[in-house]
JSON list of C-alpha atoms and ligand atoms in Angstrom, two decimals:
[
{"chain": "A", "resi": 1, "resn": "MET", "atom": "CA", "xyz": [9.12, 15.20, -14.07]},
{"chain": "A", "resi": 2, "resn": "LYS", "atom": "CA", "xyz": [8.00, 11.56, -13.84]},
{"chain": "A", "resi": 3, "resn": "PHE", "atom": "CA", "xyz": [5.41, 11.47, -11.06]},
{"chain": "A", "resi": 4, "resn": "ALA", "atom": "CA", "xyz": [3.53, 8.43, -9.74]},
{"chain": "A", "resi": 5, "resn": "ILE", "atom": "CA", "xyz": [0.96, 7.69, -7.07]},
{"chain": "A", "resi": 6, "resn": "TYR", "atom": "CA", "xyz": [1.07, 4.36, -5.26]},
{"chain": "A", "resi": 7, "resn": "PRO", "atom": "CA", "xyz": [-2.37, 3.84, -3.68]},
{"chain": "A", "resi": 8, "resn": "GLY", "atom": "CA", "xyz": [-3.38, 1.09, -1.31]},
{"chain": "A", "resi": 9, "resn": "SER", "atom": "CA", "xyz": [-4.94, 0.32, 2.01]},
{"chain": "A", "resi": 10, "resn": "PHE", "atom": "CA", "xyz": [-1.56, -0.58, 3.60]},
{"chain": "A", "resi": 11, "resn": "ASP", "atom": "CA", "xyz": [-3.17, -2.01, 6.74]},
{"chain": "A", "resi": 12, "resn": "PRO", "atom": "CA", "xyz": [-0.37, -2.33, 7.68]},
{"chain": "A", "resi": 13, "resn": "VAL", "atom": "CA", "xyz": [2.39, -1.66, 5.15]},
{"chain": "A", "resi": 14, "resn": "THR", "atom": "CA", "xyz": [4.22, -4.96, 4.49]},
{"chain": "A", "resi": 15, "resn": "SER", "atom": "CA", "xyz": [7.75, -5.70, 3.31]},
{"chain": "A", "resi": 16, "resn": "GLY", "atom": "CA", "xyz": [6.20, -6.41, -0.10]},
{"chain": "A", "resi": 17, "resn": "HIS", "atom": "CA", "xyz": [4.67, -2.92, -0.23]},
{"chain": "A", "resi": 18, "resn": "LEU", "atom": "CA", "xyz": [7.98, -1.43, 0.86]},
{"chain": "A", "resi": 19, "resn": "ASN", "atom": "CA", "xyz": [9.75, -3.31, -1.92]},
{"chain": "A", "resi": 20, "resn": "VAL", "atom": "CA", "xyz": [7.35, -1.79, -4.47]},
{"chain": "A", "resi": 21, "resn": "ILE", "atom": "CA", "xyz": [7.82, 1.68, -2.93]},
{"chain": "A", "resi": 22, "resn": "ARG", "atom": "CA", "xyz": [11.61, 1.42, -3.18]},
{"chain": "A", "resi": 23, "resn": "ARG", "atom": "CA", "xyz": [11.54, 0.19, -6.77]},
{"chain": "A", "resi": 24, "resn": "ALA", "atom": "CA", "xyz": [9.00, 2.81, -7.84]},
{"chain": "A", "resi": 25, "resn": "ALA", "atom": "CA", "xyz": [11.03, 5.54, -6.12]},
{"chain": "A", "resi": 26, "resn": "ASN", "atom": "CA", "xyz": [13.96, 4.49, -8.33]},
{"chain": "A", "resi": 27, "resn": "ILE", "atom": "CA", "xyz": [11.88, 4.76, -11.50]},
{"chain": "A", "resi": 28, "resn": "PHE", "atom": "CA", "xyz": [9.93, 7.96, -10.82]},
{"chain": "A", "resi": 29, "resn": "ASP", "atom": "CA", "xyz": [11.25, 11.39, -9.84]},
{"chain": "A", "resi": 30, "resn": "ARG", "atom": "CA", "xyz": [8.45, 11.79, -7.31]},
{"chain": "A", "resi": 31, "resn": "LEU", "atom": "CA", "xyz": [6.29, 9.13, -5.66]},
{"chain": "A", "resi": 32, "resn": "VAL", "atom": "CA", "xyz": [3.27, 9.83, -3.48]},
{"chain": "A", "resi": 33, "resn": "VAL", "atom": "CA", "xyz": [2.14, 6.83, -1.44]},
{"chain": "A", "resi": 34, "resn": "CYS", "atom": "CA", "xyz": [-1.54, 7.40, -0.77]},
{"chain": "A", "resi": 35, "resn": "VAL", "atom": "CA", "xyz": [-3.34, 5.47, 1.96]},
{"chain": "A", "resi": 36, "resn": "MET", "atom": "CA", "xyz": [-6.92, 5.01, 0.80]},
{"chain": "A", "resi": 37, "resn": "VAL", "atom": "CA", "xyz": [-10.18, 3.40, 1.84]},
{"chain": "A", "resi": 38, "resn": "ASN", "atom": "CA", "xyz": [-10.93, -0.04, 0.45]},
{"chain": "A", "resi": 39, "resn": "ALA", "atom": "CA", "xyz": [-14.67, -0.34, 0.90]},
{"chain": "A", "resi": 40, "resn": "VAL", "atom": "CA", "xyz": [-14.57, -4.11, 1.38]},
{"chain": "A", "resi": 41, "resn": "LYS", "atom": "CA", "xyz": [-11.90, -4.13, 4.11]},
{"chain": "A", "resi": 42, "resn": "HIS", "atom": "CA", "xyz": [-12.23, -3.43, 7.82]},
{"chain": "A", "resi": 43, "resn": "PRO", "atom": "CA", "xyz": [-9.02, -1.71, 8.80]},
{"chain": "A", "resi": 44, "resn": "MET", "atom": "CA", "xyz": [-6.99, -2.43, 11.90]},
{"chain": "A", "resi": 45, "resn": "PHE", "atom": "CA", "xyz": [-5.26, 0.97, 11.81]},
{"chain": "A", "resi": 46, "resn": "THR", "atom": "CA", "xyz": [-6.64, 4.45, 11.13]},
{"chain": "A", "resi": 47, "resn": "LEU", "atom": "CA", "xyz": [-5.63, 6.25, 7.94]},
{"chain": "A", "resi": 48, "resn": "GLU", "atom": "CA", "xyz": [-3.39, 8.55, 10.02]},
{"chain": "A", "resi": 49, "resn": "GLU", "atom": "CA", "xyz": [-1.70, 5.62, 11.77]},
{"chain": "A", "resi": 50, "resn": "ARG", "atom": "CA", "xyz": [-1.02, 3.95, 8.44]},
{"chain": "A", "resi": 51, "resn": "VAL", "atom": "CA", "xyz": [0.47, 7.16, 7.04]},
{"chain": "A", "resi": 52, "resn": "ASP", "atom": "CA", "xyz": [2.68, 7.48, 10.12]},
{"chain": "A", "resi": 53, "resn": "MET", "atom": "CA", "xyz": [3.99, 3.91, 9.77]},
{"chain": "A", "resi": 54, "resn": "ILE", "atom": "CA", "xyz": [4.75, 4.34, 6.06]},
{"chain": "A", "resi": 55, "resn": "ARG", "atom": "CA", "xyz": [6.52, 7.65, 6.73]},
{"chain": "A", "resi": 56, "resn": "ARG", "atom": "CA", "xyz": [8.73, 5.97, 9.30]},
{"chain": "A", "resi": 57, "resn": "VAL", "atom": "CA", "xyz": [9.80, 3.17, 6.95]},
{"chain": "A", "resi": 58, "resn": "THR", "atom": "CA", "xyz": [10.42, 5.49, 3.99]},
{"chain": "A", "resi": 59, "resn": "GLU", "atom": "CA", "xyz": [12.40, 8.16, 5.87]},
{"chain": "A", "resi": 60, "resn": "ASP", "atom": "CA", "xyz": [15.49, 7.40, 3.77]},
{"chain": "A", "resi": 61, "resn": "LEU", "atom": "CA", "xyz": [13.68, 7.99, 0.45]},
{"chain": "A", "resi": 62, "resn": "PRO", "atom": "CA", "xyz": [13.76, 11.74, -0.28]},
{"chain": "A", "resi": 63, "resn": "ASN", "atom": "CA", "xyz": [11.46, 11.57, -3.33]},
{"chain": "A", "resi": 64, "resn": "VAL", "atom": "CA", "xyz": [8.69, 9.72, -1.47]},
{"chain": "A", "resi": 65, "resn": "GLU", "atom": "CA", "xyz": [5.77, 11.52, 0.19]},
{"chain": "A", "resi": 66, "resn": "VAL", "atom": "CA", "xyz": [2.97, 9.85, 2.14]},
{"chain": "A", "resi": 67, "resn": "GLU", "atom": "CA", "xyz": [-0.61, 11.09, 2.34]},
{"chain": "A", "resi": 68, "resn": "TYR", "atom": "CA", "xyz": [-4.08, 9.76, 2.84]},
{"chain": "A", "resi": 69, "resn": "SER", "atom": "CA", "xyz": [-7.36, 10.38, 1.07]},
{"chain": "A", "resi": 70, "resn": "ASP", "atom": "CA", "xyz": [-10.83, 9.05, 1.75]},
{"chain": "A", "resi": 71, "resn": "GLY", "atom": "CA", "xyz": [-11.97, 10.00, -1.76]},
{"chain": "A", "resi": 72, "resn": "LEU", "atom": "CA", "xyz": [-11.97, 8.35, -5.17]},
{"chain": "A", "resi": 73, "resn": "LEU", "atom": "CA", "xyz": [-8.53, 7.46, -6.48]},
{"chain": "A", "resi": 74, "resn": "ALA", "atom": "CA", "xyz": [-9.28, 8.76, -9.99]},
{"chain": "A", "resi": 75, "resn": "GLU", "atom": "CA", "xyz": [-10.31, 12.16, -8.58]},
{"chain": "A", "resi": 76, "resn": "TYR", "atom": "CA", "xyz": [-7.41, 12.27, -6.14]},
{"chain": "A", "resi": 77, "resn": "ALA", "atom": "CA", "xyz": [-5.02, 11.63, -9.04]},
{"chain": "A", "resi": 78, "resn": "ARG", "atom": "CA", "xyz": [-6.72, 14.37, -11.09]},
{"chain": "A", "resi": 79, "resn": "SER", "atom": "CA", "xyz": [-6.15, 16.83, -8.24]},
{"chain": "A", "resi": 80, "resn": "LYS", "atom": "CA", "xyz": [-2.43, 15.99, -8.31]},
{"chain": "A", "resi": 81, "resn": "GLY", "atom": "CA", "xyz": [-1.85, 16.86, -11.98]},
{"chain": "A", "resi": 82, "resn": "LYS", "atom": "CA", "xyz": [-0.02, 14.76, -14.56]},
{"chain": "A", "resi": 83, "resn": "CYS", "atom": "CA", "xyz": [0.80, 11.39, -13.00]},
{"chain": "A", "resi": 84, "resn": "VAL", "atom": "CA", "xyz": [0.44, 7.62, -13.33]},
{"chain": "A", "resi": 85, "resn": "ILE", "atom": "CA", "xyz": [-0.80, 5.07, -10.83]},
{"chain": "A", "resi": 86, "resn": "VAL", "atom": "CA", "xyz": [1.72, 2.41, -9.87]},
{"chain": "A", "resi": 87, "resn": "LYS", "atom": "CA", "xyz": [0.68, -0.82, -8.21]},
{"chain": "A", "resi": 88, "resn": "GLY", "atom": "CA", "xyz": [2.29, -4.09, -7.25]},
{"chain": "A", "resi": 89, "resn": "LEU", "atom": "CA", "xyz": [1.06, -7.26, -8.93]},
{"chain": "A", "resi": 90, "resn": "ARG", "atom": "CA", "xyz": [1.38, -10.59, -7.18]},
{"chain": "A", "resi": 91, "resn": "ALA", "atom": "CA", "xyz": [0.35, -14.04, -8.42]},
{"chain": "A", "resi": 92, "resn": "GLY", "atom": "CA", "xyz": [-2.74, -14.60, -10.60]},
{"chain": "A", "resi": 93, "resn": "SER", "atom": "CA", "xyz": [-5.19, -13.76, -7.83]},
{"chain": "A", "resi": 94, "resn": "ASP", "atom": "CA", "xyz": [-4.39, -10.02, -8.03]},
{"chain": "A", "resi": 95, "resn": "PHE", "atom": "CA", "xyz": [-4.77, -9.73, -11.75]},
{"chain": "A", "resi": 96, "resn": "GLU", "atom": "CA", "xyz": [-8.52, -9.62, -12.24]},
{"chain": "A", "resi": 97, "resn": "ASN", "atom": "CA", "xyz": [-9.17, -7.16, -9.45]},
{"chain": "A", "resi": 98, "resn": "GLU", "atom": "CA", "xyz": [-6.28, -4.89, -10.43]},
{"chain": "A", "resi": 99, "resn": "PHE", "atom": "CA", "xyz": [-7.26, -4.98, -14.09]},
{"chain": "A", "resi": 100, "resn": "GLN", "atom": "CA", "xyz": [-10.82, -4.00, -13.16]},
{"chain": "A", "resi": 101, "resn": "MET", "atom": "CA", "xyz": [-9.65, -1.13, -10.93]},
{"chain": "A", "resi": 102, "resn": "ALA", "atom": "CA", "xyz": [-7.28, 0.16, -13.60]},
{"chain": "A", "resi": 103, "resn": "LEU", "atom": "CA", "xyz": [-10.06, 0.17, -16.20]},
{"chain": "A", "resi": 104, "resn": "ILE", "atom": "CA", "xyz": [-12.56, 1.88, -13.89]},
{"chain": "A", "resi": 105, "resn": "ASN", "atom": "CA", "xyz": [-10.03, 4.53, -12.89]},
{"chain": "A", "resi": 106, "resn": "HIS", "atom": "CA", "xyz": [-9.23, 5.15, -16.55]},
{"chain": "A", "resi": 107, "resn": "LYS", "atom": "CA", "xyz": [-12.94, 5.41, -17.35]},
{"chain": "A", "resi": 108, "resn": "ILE", "atom": "CA", "xyz": [-13.48, 8.04, -14.63]},
{"chain": "A", "resi": 109, "resn": "ASN", "atom": "CA", "xyz": [-10.28, 9.87, -15.50]},
{"chain": "A", "resi": 110, "resn": "PRO", "atom": "CA", "xyz": [-9.16, 9.12, -19.09]},
{"chain": "A", "resi": 111, "resn": "ASP", "atom": "CA", "xyz": [-5.83, 10.87, -18.48]},
{"chain": "A", "resi": 112, "resn": "LEU", "atom": "CA", "xyz": [-4.97, 8.30, -15.84]},
{"chain": "A", "resi": 113, "resn": "ASP", "atom": "CA", "xyz": [-2.97, 5.16, -16.60]},
{"chain": "A", "resi": 114, "resn": "THR", "atom": "CA", "xyz": [-1.95, 2.37, -14.26]},
{"chain": "A", "resi": 115, "resn": "MET", "atom": "CA", "xyz": [1.43, 0.65, -14.39]},
{"chain": "A", "resi": 116, "resn": "PHE", "atom": "CA", "xyz": [2.27, -2.57, -12.57]},
{"chain": "A", "resi": 117, "resn": "LEU", "atom": "CA", "xyz": [5.46, -3.71, -10.92]},
{"chain": "A", "resi": 118, "resn": "THR", "atom": "CA", "xyz": [5.52, -7.47, -10.57]},
{"chain": "A", "resi": 119, "resn": "ALA", "atom": "CA", "xyz": [6.13, -8.62, -7.02]},
{"chain": "A", "resi": 120, "resn": "GLU", "atom": "CA", "xyz": [9.54, -10.06, -6.30]},
{"chain": "A", "resi": 121, "resn": "HIS", "atom": "CA", "xyz": [9.30, -13.80, -5.71]},
{"chain": "A", "resi": 122, "resn": "GLN", "atom": "CA", "xyz": [9.80, -13.64, -1.94]},
{"chain": "A", "resi": 123, "resn": "TYR", "atom": "CA", "xyz": [6.75, -11.35, -1.66]},
{"chain": "A", "resi": 124, "resn": "MET", "atom": "CA", "xyz": [4.43, -13.17, -4.09]},
{"chain": "A", "resi": 125, "resn": "TYR", "atom": "CA", "xyz": [2.44, -14.72, -1.26]},
{"chain": "A", "resi": 126, "resn": "LEU", "atom": "CA", "xyz": [2.52, -11.78, 1.14]},
{"chain": "A", "resi": 127, "resn": "SER", "atom": "CA", "xyz": [-0.49, -9.64, 2.00]},
{"chain": "A", "resi": 128, "resn": "SER", "atom": "CA", "xyz": [-1.58, -7.45, 4.91]},
{"chain": "A", "resi": 129, "resn": "SER", "atom": "CA", "xyz": [-4.51, -9.82, 5.45]},
{"chain": "A", "resi": 130, "resn": "MET", "atom": "CA", "xyz": [-2.18, -12.80, 5.81]},
{"chain": "A", "resi": 131, "resn": "VAL", "atom": "CA", "xyz": [0.02, -10.89, 8.25]},
{"chain": "A", "resi": 132, "resn": "LYS", "atom": "CA", "xyz": [-3.05, -9.96, 10.31]},
{"chain": "A", "resi": 133, "resn": "GLU", "atom": "CA", "xyz": [-4.04, -13.60, 10.49]},
{"chain": "A", "resi": 134, "resn": "LEU", "atom": "CA", "xyz": [-0.49, -14.61, 11.54]},
{"chain": "A", "resi": 135, "resn": "GLY", "atom": "CA", "xyz": [-0.58, -11.87, 14.17]},
{"chain": "A", "resi": 136, "resn": "SER", "atom": "CA", "xyz": [-2.99, -13.94, 16.23]},
{"chain": "A", "resi": 137, "resn": "TYR", "atom": "CA", "xyz": [-0.27, -16.58, 16.62]},
{"chain": "A", "resi": 138, "resn": "ASP", "atom": "CA", "xyz": [3.23, -16.37, 17.96]},
{"chain": "A", "resi": 139, "resn": "VAL", "atom": "CA", "xyz": [5.04, -16.17, 14.61]},
{"chain": "A", "resi": 140, "resn": "ASP", "atom": "CA", "xyz": [8.25, -14.29, 13.76]},
{"chain": "A", "resi": 141, "resn": "LEU", "atom": "CA", "xyz": [7.07, -11.43, 11.54]},
{"chain": "A", "resi": 142, "resn": "SER", "atom": "CA", "xyz": [10.44, -10.10, 10.46]},
{"chain": "A", "resi": 143, "resn": "ASP", "atom": "CA", "xyz": [10.16, -11.55, 6.93]},
{"chain": "A", "resi": 144, "resn": "PHE", "atom": "CA", "xyz": [6.75, -9.98, 6.47]},
{"chain": "A", "resi": 145, "resn": "LEU", "atom": "CA", "xyz": [6.75, -6.53, 8.05]},
{"chain": "A", "resi": 146, "resn": "PRO", "atom": "CA", "xyz": [9.36, -3.75, 8.14]},
{"chain": "A", "resi": 147, "resn": "GLU", "atom": "CA", "xyz": [11.14, -4.04, 11.52]},
{"chain": "A", "resi": 148, "resn": "ALA", "atom": "CA", "xyz": [10.19, -0.52, 12.58]},
{"chain": "A", "resi": 149, "resn": "ILE", "atom": "CA", "xyz": [6.47, -1.22, 12.58]},
{"chain": "A", "resi": 150, "resn": "ILE", "atom": "CA", "xyz": [6.43, -4.69, 14.18]},
{"chain": "A", "resi": 151, "resn": "PRO", "atom": "CA", "xyz": [5.99, -3.16, 17.68]},
{"chain": "A", "resi": 152, "resn": "ASP", "atom": "CA", "xyz": [3.01, -1.11, 16.45]},
{"chain": "A", "resi": 153, "resn": "PHE", "atom": "CA", "xyz": [1.46, -4.21, 14.94]},
{"chain": "A", "resi": 154, "resn": "LYS", "atom": "CA", "xyz": [2.00, -6.37, 18.03]},
{"chain": "A", "resi": 155, "resn": "ALA", "atom": "CA", "xyz": [0.63, -3.65, 20.30]},
{"chain": "A", "resi": 156, "resn": "ARG", "atom": "CA", "xyz": [-2.52, -3.36, 18.17]},
{"chain": "A", "resi": 157, "resn": "ILE", "atom": "CA", "xyz": [-3.03, -7.13, 18.18]},
{"chain": "A", "resi": 158, "resn": "GLN", "atom": "CA", "xyz": [-2.69, -7.07, 21.99]},
{"chain": "A", "resi": 159, "resn": "THR", "atom": "CA", "xyz": [-5.22, -4.21, 22.31]},
{"chain": "A", "resi": 160, "resn": "LEU", "atom": "CA", "xyz": [-7.70, -6.00, 20.06]},
{"chain": "A", "resi": 161, "resn": "ARG", "atom": "CA", "xyz": [-7.26, -9.22, 22.05]},
{"chain": "A", "resi": 162, "resn": "GLN", "atom": "CA", "xyz": [-8.14, -7.31, 25.19]},
{"chain": "A", "resi": 163, "resn": "GLY", "atom": "CA", "xyz": [-11.30, -6.13, 23.48]},
{"chain": "A", "resi": 164, "resn": "GLY", "atom": "CA", "xyz": [-10.03, -2.57, 22.84]},
{"chain": "B", "resi": 201, "resn": "PNS", "atom": "O1", "xyz": [-4.33, -2.25, -1.02]},
{"chain": "B", "resi": 201, "resn": "PNS", "atom": "P1", "xyz": [-5.69, -2.41, -1.64]},
{"chain": "B", "resi": 201, "resn": "PNS", "atom": "O2", "xyz": [-6.74, -2.62, -0.57]},
{"chain": "B", "resi": 201, "resn": "PNS", "atom": "O3", "xyz": [-5.75, -3.47, -2.70]},
{"chain": "B", "resi": 201, "resn": "PNS", "atom": "O4", "xyz": [-5.99, -1.01, -2.37]},
{"chain": "B", "resi": 201, "resn": "PNS", "atom": "C1", "xyz": [-7.23, -0.79, -3.00]},
{"chain": "B", "resi": 201, "resn": "PNS", "atom": "C2", "xyz": [-7.48, 0.73, -3.08]},
{"chain": "B", "resi": 201, "resn": "PNS", "atom": "C3", "xyz": [-7.48, 1.35, -1.69]},
{"chain": "B", "resi": 201, "resn": "PNS", "atom": "C4", "xyz": [-6.40, 1.37, -3.93]},
{"chain": "B", "resi": 201, "resn": "PNS", "atom": "C5", "xyz": [-8.89, 0.90, -3.76]},
{"chain": "B", "resi": 201, "resn": "PNS", "atom": "O5", "xyz": [-9.88, 0.31, -2.96]},
{"chain": "B", "resi": 201, "resn": "PNS", "atom": "C6", "xyz": [-9.19, 2.38, -4.02]},
{"chain": "B", "resi": 201, "resn": "PNS", "atom": "O6", "xyz": [-8.79, 2.91, -5.03]},
{"chain": "B", "resi": 201, "resn": "PNS", "atom": "N1", "xyz": [-9.90, 3.03, -3.06]},
{"chain": "B", "resi": 201, "resn": "PNS", "atom": "C7", "xyz": [-10.26, 4.42, -3.18]},
{"chain": "B", "resi": 201, "resn": "PNS", "atom": "C8", "xyz": [-11.73, 4.59, -3.61]},
{"chain": "B", "resi": 201, "resn": "PNS", "atom": "C9", "xyz": [-11.87, 4.30, -5.08]},
{"chain": "B", "resi": 201, "resn": "PNS", "atom": "O7", "xyz": [-11.35, 5.01, -5.92]},
{"chain": "B", "resi": 201, "resn": "PNS", "atom": "N2", "xyz": [-12.56, 3.21, -5.39]},
{"chain": "B", "resi": 201, "resn": "PNS", "atom": "C10", "xyz": [-12.75, 2.77, -6.75]},
{"chain": "B", "resi": 201, "resn": "PNS", "atom": "C11", "xyz": [-11.69, 1.76, -7.13]},
{"chain": "B", "resi": 201, "resn": "PNS", "atom": "S1", "xyz": [-11.91, 1.21, -8.77]}
]
């Protein structure tokens, strides 16, 4: 069975992430999307909230599971058995960081390889950070976020604006 893990912070899951999930779900027999902690980011949503949003937008994909882990990716992957890491790769800016993470993960767990799916052109520029910045303004988000989670995102922006 071809089994992959797609890790990320997904804060929140964007249409670009969803595109990678759908394409990876077509390639692998089983795909686990794992919401993880990125030590340099300050999340807007809890791990559980992020899992819930991804589950809602992947309901139609029977071979996709969604989990979270606050541990090391290389160890999480080891606990799952034989698998590969799949990640999306956008324009040049992603490359160095992704290359470094892939090498470190392989160093910690030599059985673990990372494969990259290049972003489709309409998602090359898209990131959760950019969407969070746009969220402060009155911008149509339907090209950036899956429709089902736009209300969650707007509600969180509103709560944060009110100091919550
Ligand atoms: O979507 P992101 O923020 O680019 O994803 C990065 C993520 C969460 C996959 C990375 O920070 C990660 O693997 N976190 C888990 C802890 C870990 O293994 N850190 C070492 C990475 S080399």
